[in-house]
Coordinates of N, CA, C and O in Angstrom, one line a residue:
M1 N 5.7 52.2 29.0 CA 6.6 53.3 29.6 C 7.6 53.4 28.4 O 8.2 52.7 27.8
D2 N 7.8 54.8 28.0 CA 8.7 55.2 26.9 C 10.3 55.1 27.5 O 10.5 55.0 28.7
D3 N 11.0 54.6 26.6 CA 12.5 54.6 26.8 C 12.9 55.9 27.3 O 12.7 56.9 27.0
K4 N 13.8 55.8 28.4 CA 14.4 57.0 28.9 C 15.7 57.5 28.0 O 16.2 56.6 27.3
V5 N 16.0 58.7 28.2 CA 16.9 59.3 27.4 C 18.2 59.4 28.2 O 18.2 59.9 29.4
K6 N 19.3 59.1 27.6 CA 20.7 59.1 28.3 C 21.3 60.6 28.2 O 21.2 61.3 27.2
F7 N 21.8 61.1 29.3 CA 22.5 62.3 29.3 C 23.9 62.2 30.1 O 23.8 61.4 30.9
E8 N 24.8 63.3 29.9 CA 26.0 63.2 30.6 C 26.2 64.6 31.0 O 25.9 65.7 30.3
L9 N 26.8 64.6 32.3 CA 27.2 65.9 32.8 C 28.7 65.9 33.4 O 29.1 64.8 33.6
E10 N 29.3 66.9 33.4 CA 30.8 67.0 33.8 C 30.7 68.1 34.8 O 30.4 69.2 34.6
F11 N 31.5 67.7 36.0 CA 31.7 68.5 37.1 C 33.1 68.7 37.6 O 33.6 67.7 38.2
P12 N 33.8 69.8 37.3 CA 35.0 70.0 37.7 C 35.2 70.0 39.4 O 34.3 70.4 39.8
I13 N 36.2 69.2 39.8 CA 36.1 69.1 41.4 C 37.5 69.2 41.7 O 38.4 68.5 41.3
H14 N 37.7 69.8 42.9 CA 39.1 70.1 43.4 C 39.2 69.1 44.5 O 39.2 69.4 45.7
A15 N 39.7 67.9 44.3 CA 39.8 66.9 45.2 C 40.6 65.7 44.4 O 40.6 65.4 43.5
S16 N 41.2 64.9 45.4 CA 42.2 63.9 44.7 C 41.0 62.7 44.4 O 40.0 62.4 44.9
P17 N 41.5 62.0 43.4 CA 40.6 60.9 42.9 C 40.4 59.8 44.0 O 39.3 59.2 44.1
Q18 N 41.4 59.7 44.7 CA 41.3 58.6 45.9 C 40.2 58.9 46.7 O 39.3 58.1 47.2
L19 N 40.3 60.2 47.3 CA 39.3 60.6 48.2 C 37.8 60.6 47.6 O 37.0 60.4 48.0
L20 N 37.8 61.1 46.3 CA 36.4 61.3 45.6 C 35.9 59.8 45.4 O 34.7 59.7 45.6
Y21 N 36.7 58.9 45.2 CA 36.2 57.5 45.0 C 35.5 56.9 46.3 O 34.5 56.3 46.1
Q22 N 36.0 57.5 47.5 CA 35.5 56.9 48.7 C 33.9 57.6 48.9 O 33.0 56.9 49.3
Y23 N 33.9 58.7 48.3 CA 32.5 59.4 48.3 C 31.4 58.9 47.4 O 30.4 59.1 47.6
I24 N 32.0 58.2 46.3 CA 31.0 57.7 45.2 C 30.9 56.3 45.4 O 29.9 55.7 44.7
S25 N 31.6 55.5 46.1 CA 31.5 54.1 46.2 C 31.1 53.4 47.5 O 30.7 52.3 47.4
T26 N 31.2 54.3 48.5 CA 30.9 53.6 49.8 C 29.6 54.1 50.4 O 29.3 55.3 50.2
P27 N 28.8 53.3 51.1 CA 27.6 53.8 51.8 C 27.8 55.0 52.6 O 27.0 56.0 52.6
S28 N 28.8 54.9 53.4 CA 29.2 56.1 54.3 C 29.5 57.4 53.6 O 29.0 58.5 53.6
G29 N 30.2 57.2 52.4 CA 30.6 58.3 51.5 C 29.3 58.9 50.8 O 29.1 60.0 50.8
L30 N 28.4 58.0 50.2 CA 27.2 58.4 49.6 C 26.3 59.1 50.4 O 25.6 60.1 49.9
Q31 N 26.1 58.7 51.7 CA 25.2 59.3 52.4 C 25.6 60.7 53.0 O 24.8 61.5 53.5
E32 N 26.9 61.1 52.7 CA 27.2 62.4 53.0 C 26.8 63.4 52.0 O 26.6 64.6 52.4
W33 N 26.4 63.0 50.9 CA 26.0 64.0 49.8 C 24.9 63.5 49.0 O 24.2 64.3 48.4
F34 N 24.7 62.2 48.7 CA 23.7 61.7 47.8 C 22.5 61.5 48.4 O 21.4 61.8 47.6
S35 N 22.3 60.9 49.4 CA 20.9 60.7 50.2 C 21.1 60.8 51.5 O 22.3 60.8 52.1
D36 N 20.0 60.8 52.2 CA 20.0 61.0 53.8 C 20.8 59.8 54.5 O 21.4 59.9 55.5
N37 N 20.6 58.6 53.8 CA 21.0 57.4 54.5 C 21.2 56.3 53.4 O 20.4 56.3 52.4
V38 N 22.2 55.6 53.6 CA 22.5 54.5 52.6 C 23.0 53.2 53.3 O 23.7 53.2 54.1
N39 N 22.3 52.1 52.9 CA 22.6 50.8 53.3 C 23.0 50.0 52.1 O 22.5 50.1 51.1
S40 N 24.0 48.9 52.5 CA 24.2 48.1 51.3 C 24.4 46.7 52.0 O 24.9 46.4 53.1
R41 N 23.9 45.7 51.1 CA 24.2 44.3 51.4 C 24.7 43.9 50.1 O 23.9 43.5 49.1
G42 N 26.0 43.6 50.2 CA 26.6 43.1 48.8 C 26.5 44.1 47.7 O 26.8 45.3 48.0
E43 N 25.8 43.7 46.6 CA 25.7 44.5 45.5 C 24.3 45.4 45.5 O 24.0 46.1 44.6
L44 N 23.6 45.2 46.5 CA 22.4 45.9 46.7 C 22.4 47.1 47.6 O 22.8 47.0 48.7
F45 N 22.1 48.2 47.0 CA 22.3 49.5 47.8 C 20.7 49.9 48.2 O 20.0 50.0 47.1
T46 N 20.4 50.5 49.2 CA 19.3 51.2 49.7 C 19.6 52.5 50.0 O 20.3 52.9 50.8
F47 N 19.0 53.4 49.1 CA 19.0 55.0 49.3 C 17.8 55.4 50.0 O 16.6 55.1 49.4
I48 N 17.9 56.2 51.0 CA 16.9 56.8 51.8 C 16.8 58.2 51.7 O 17.9 58.9 52.1
W49 N 15.7 58.9 51.3 CA 15.5 60.4 51.4 C 14.2 60.5 52.2 O 13.3 59.9 51.9
D50 N 14.4 61.4 53.3 CA 13.1 61.6 54.2 C 12.2 60.4 54.2 O 12.5 59.6 55.0
D51 N 11.2 60.4 53.6 CA 10.3 59.2 53.8 C 10.1 58.3 52.7 O 9.3 57.6 52.5
S52 N 11.2 58.4 51.7 CA 11.1 57.4 50.5 C 12.4 56.7 50.4 O 13.6 57.3 51.0
E53 N 12.4 55.6 49.7 CA 13.5 54.7 49.7 C 13.5 54.1 48.4 O 12.6 53.7 47.8
E54 N 14.7 54.1 47.6 CA 14.9 53.5 46.4 C 16.1 52.5 46.6 O 17.1 52.6 47.0
K55 N 16.0 51.3 45.9 CA 17.0 50.3 45.9 C 17.6 50.2 44.5 O 17.1 50.6 43.6
A56 N 18.9 50.1 44.6 CA 19.8 50.1 43.3 C 20.7 48.8 43.4 O 21.2 48.6 44.6
K57 N 21.0 48.3 42.2 CA 22.1 47.3 42.2 C 23.3 47.8 41.7 O 23.1 48.6 40.7
L58 N 24.3 47.5 42.4 CA 25.7 47.9 41.9 C 26.0 47.1 40.6 O 26.3 45.8 40.9
L59 N 26.0 47.7 39.5 CA 26.4 46.9 38.3 C 27.9 46.6 38.1 O 28.3 45.6 37.6
S60 N 28.6 47.6 38.3 CA 30.1 47.4 38.2 C 30.7 48.6 39.0 O 30.2 49.6 39.3
K61 N 32.0 48.4 39.3 CA 33.0 49.5 40.0 C 34.4 49.1 39.5 O 34.8 47.8 39.6
K62 N 35.1 50.2 39.4 CA 36.5 50.0 39.1 C 37.2 51.0 40.1 O 36.9 52.2 40.2
S63 N 37.9 50.3 41.0 CA 38.5 51.0 42.1 C 39.2 52.4 41.6 O 40.0 52.3 40.7
G64 N 38.9 53.4 42.4 CA 39.4 54.7 42.0 C 39.0 55.3 40.9 O 39.5 56.5 40.4
E65 N 38.2 54.7 40.1 CA 37.7 55.3 38.8 C 36.2 55.6 38.6 O 35.7 56.4 38.4
R66 N 35.3 54.5 38.9 CA 33.9 54.6 38.6 C 33.0 53.7 39.4 O 33.5 52.7 39.8
V67 N 31.8 54.1 39.5 CA 30.7 53.2 40.0 C 29.5 53.2 39.1 O 29.4 54.3 38.5
K68 N 28.8 52.1 38.9 CA 27.7 52.0 38.0 C 26.6 51.4 38.6 O 26.6 50.2 39.3
F69 N 25.3 52.0 38.7 CA 24.2 51.5 39.4 C 23.1 51.3 38.7 O 22.9 52.2 37.5
R70 N 22.1 50.3 38.9 CA 20.8 50.4 38.2 C 19.7 50.5 39.2 O 19.7 49.5 40.0
W71 N 18.7 51.3 39.1 CA 17.7 51.4 40.1 C 16.8 50.1 39.8 O 16.5 49.7 38.7
L72 N 16.4 49.4 41.0 CA 15.6 48.1 40.8 C 14.3 48.4 40.0 O 13.9 47.5 39.4
A73 N 13.8 49.6 40.3 CA 12.5 49.9 39.7 C 12.7 49.9 38.1 O 11.8 49.4 37.4
D74 N 13.9 50.4 37.5 CA 14.0 50.3 36.2 C 14.3 49.0 35.6 O 13.7 48.5 34.5
E75 N 15.0 48.2 36.5 CA 15.2 46.8 36.1 C 13.8 46.1 36.0 O 13.7 45.1 35.0
E76 N 13.0 46.3 37.0 CA 11.6 45.6 36.9 C 11.0 46.0 35.8 O 10.1 45.3 35.1
D77 N 11.0 47.2 35.2 CA 10.4 47.7 33.9 C 11.3 47.3 32.8 O 10.9 47.7 31.7
D78 N 12.2 46.5 32.9 CA 13.1 46.1 31.8 C 13.7 47.2 31.2 O 14.0 46.9 29.8
L79 N 14.1 48.2 31.7 CA 14.8 49.2 31.2 C 16.3 49.1 31.2 O 16.7 48.6 32.3
Q80 N 17.0 49.3 30.1 CA 18.5 49.1 30.2 C 19.0 50.3 30.7 O 20.3 50.6 30.2
C81 N 18.8 51.1 31.6 CA 19.4 52.3 31.9 C 20.0 52.1 33.3 O 19.9 51.1 33.9
F82 N 20.8 53.1 33.6 CA 21.8 53.0 34.7 C 22.1 54.4 35.1 O 22.0 55.4 34.3
F83 N 22.8 54.6 36.2 CA 23.4 55.9 36.4 C 25.0 55.6 36.8 O 25.2 54.6 37.5
E84 N 26.0 56.3 36.3 CA 27.3 55.9 36.5 C 27.8 57.3 36.9 O 27.7 58.4 36.3
I85 N 28.8 57.2 37.9 CA 29.7 58.2 38.3 C 31.2 57.9 38.1 O 31.5 56.9 38.6
R86 N 31.7 58.6 37.3 CA 33.1 58.4 36.8 C 34.1 59.5 37.3 O 33.7 60.7 37.0
I87 N 35.2 59.2 37.7 CA 36.3 60.1 38.0 C 37.3 60.3 36.9 O 37.7 59.1 36.4
Q88 N 37.3 61.5 36.2 CA 38.1 61.7 35.1 C 39.2 62.7 35.5 O 39.0 63.5 36.0
V89 N 40.7 62.2 35.1 CA 41.6 63.1 35.4 C 42.4 63.5 34.1 O 42.5 62.7 33.3
D90 N 42.3 64.7 33.8 CA 43.0 65.3 32.7 C 44.6 64.9 32.7 O 45.3 65.3 33.7
E91 N 45.1 64.2 31.7 CA 46.6 63.6 31.8 C 47.4 64.9 31.9 O 48.6 64.8 32.5
I92 N 47.2 65.9 31.2 CA 48.1 67.1 31.2 C 48.0 68.0 32.3 O 49.0 68.3 33.1
T93 N 46.8 68.6 32.7 CA 46.7 69.6 33.7 C 46.4 68.8 34.9 O 46.5 69.5 36.0
K94 N 46.1 67.5 35.0 CA 45.8 66.8 36.3 C 44.5 67.3 36.9 O 44.2 67.0 38.0
D95 N 43.7 68.2 36.2 CA 42.3 68.6 36.7 C 41.4 67.4 36.7 O 41.4 66.4 35.9
V96 N 40.7 67.2 37.8 CA 39.7 66.2 38.3 C 38.3 66.6 38.0 O 38.0 67.8 38.4
S97 N 37.6 65.7 37.3 CA 36.2 66.0 37.1 C 35.4 64.7 37.5 O 35.9 63.7 37.3
L98 N 34.2 64.8 37.7 CA 33.2 63.9 37.8 C 32.3 63.8 36.8 O 31.7 65.0 36.3
M99 N 32.3 62.8 36.1 CA 31.3 62.4 34.8 C 30.3 61.8 35.3 O 30.4 60.6 35.8
V100 N 29.0 62.2 35.3 CA 27.7 61.6 35.5 C 27.0 61.2 34.3 O 26.7 62.1 33.4
T101 N 26.7 60.0 34.2 CA 25.8 59.5 33.0 C 24.5 58.9 33.8 O 24.5 58.1 34.7
D102 N 23.5 59.5 33.2 CA 22.2 59.0 33.8 C 21.1 58.9 32.7 O 21.4 59.4 31.7
F103 N 19.9 58.5 33.0 CA 18.8 58.3 32.1 C 17.6 59.1 32.7 O 17.5 59.0 34.0
A104 N 16.8 59.8 31.9 CA 15.5 60.3 32.5 C 14.5 60.2 31.3 O 14.8 60.2 30.1
E105 N 13.1 60.5 31.7 CA 12.2 60.6 30.7 C 12.6 61.9 30.0 O 13.0 62.8 30.5
D106 N 12.1 62.0 28.7 CA 12.4 63.1 27.9 C 12.1 64.4 28.6 O 12.8 65.5 28.4
D107 N 10.8 64.5 29.1 CA 10.3 65.8 29.7 C 10.8 66.0 31.1 O 10.5 66.9 31.7
E108 N 11.8 65.2 31.6 CA 12.2 65.2 32.9 C 13.7 65.4 32.9 O 14.4 65.6 34.1
I109 N 14.4 65.7 31.8 CA 15.8 65.7 31.7 C 16.4 66.9 32.4 O 17.4 66.8 33.2
D110 N 15.8 68.2 32.2 CA 16.4 69.2 32.9 C 16.1 69.2 34.4 O 17.0 69.7 35.0
E111 N 15.0 68.7 34.9 CA 14.9 68.4 36.2 C 15.9 67.3 36.9 O 16.4 67.6 37.9
A112 N 16.2 66.4 36.1 CA 17.3 65.4 36.4 C 18.6 66.1 36.5 O 19.4 65.7 37.5
K113 N 18.9 66.8 35.4 CA 20.2 67.6 35.6 C 20.4 68.5 36.6 O 21.4 68.5 37.3
M114 N 19.3 69.2 37.0 CA 19.3 70.1 38.0 C 19.5 69.3 39.4 O 20.1 69.9 40.4
L115 N 18.9 68.1 39.5 CA 19.0 67.4 40.6 C 20.5 67.1 40.8 O 21.1 67.0 42.0
W116 N 21.2 66.6 39.8 CA 22.7 66.2 39.8 C 23.4 67.3 40.3 O 24.3 67.2 41.1
E117 N 23.1 68.5 39.7 CA 23.9 69.7 40.0 C 23.7 70.0 41.5 O 24.7 70.4 42.1
N118 N 22.6 69.9 42.0 CA 22.5 70.2 43.4 C 23.2 69.0 44.3 O 23.9 69.4 45.2
Q119 N 23.2 67.7 43.8 CA 23.8 66.7 44.7 C 25.3 67.0 44.5 O 26.0 66.9 45.5
I120 N 25.8 67.3 43.4 CA 27.3 67.5 43.4 C 27.7 68.8 44.0 O 28.7 68.9 44.6
S121 N 26.9 69.8 44.2 CA 27.1 70.9 44.9 C 27.3 70.4 46.5 O 28.1 71.1 47.0
D122 N 26.4 69.7 46.9 CA 26.5 69.1 48.1 C 27.8 68.5 48.4 O 28.5 68.6 49.4
L123 N 28.2 67.6 47.6 CA 29.5 66.8 47.4 C 30.8 67.8 47.6 O 31.6 67.6 48.4
K124 N 30.6 68.9 46.8 CA 31.8 69.8 46.9 C 31.8 70.5 48.2 O 32.8 70.8 48.6
H125 N 30.6 70.9 48.8 CA 30.7 71.4 50.2 C 31.3 70.5 51.3 O 32.1 70.9 51.9
V126 N 31.0 69.2 51.0 CA 31.5 68.2 52.0 C 33.0 68.1 51.8 O 33.6 68.0 52.8
L127 N 33.5 68.2 50.6 CA 34.8 68.0 50.1 C 35.7 69.3 50.5 O 36.8 69.3 50.6
G128 N 34.9 70.4 50.8 CA 35.4 71.8 51.0 C 36.2 72.2 49.6 O 37.1 72.9 49.5
S129 N 35.5 71.7 48.5 CA 36.0 72.1 47.2 C 35.1 73.1 46.5 O 34.8 73.0 45.3
V130 N 34.5 74.0 47.3 CA 33.6 75.0 46.6 C 34.4 76.2 46.1 O 35.2 76.8 46.6

């Protein structure tokens, strides 16, 4: 399997970092926008969409700032990739953005970016930040 390619996306969001952090770090917050259902046992998260499910390990989190996961399927393939959702606040304007770092196969990057755009669009609807 080829190594996946890293990409980053930035999404301006009109919401407080504290509120945003609840939506990116808790199972109940993530299931509002990221997947249909989310279960967690310690650092193991199970994301469920329709009839498929993916497990991810929480690699790290910093309260109010970021969460970083690795899909177990990538870990089994010995890939060093992850996905990270980071809250960034501009020091001067106080504008809030979500920074997404993810990895995808070279020929699937556009599709992966579109998926994130759709997911973040759902998050903005949940937050009333459209």
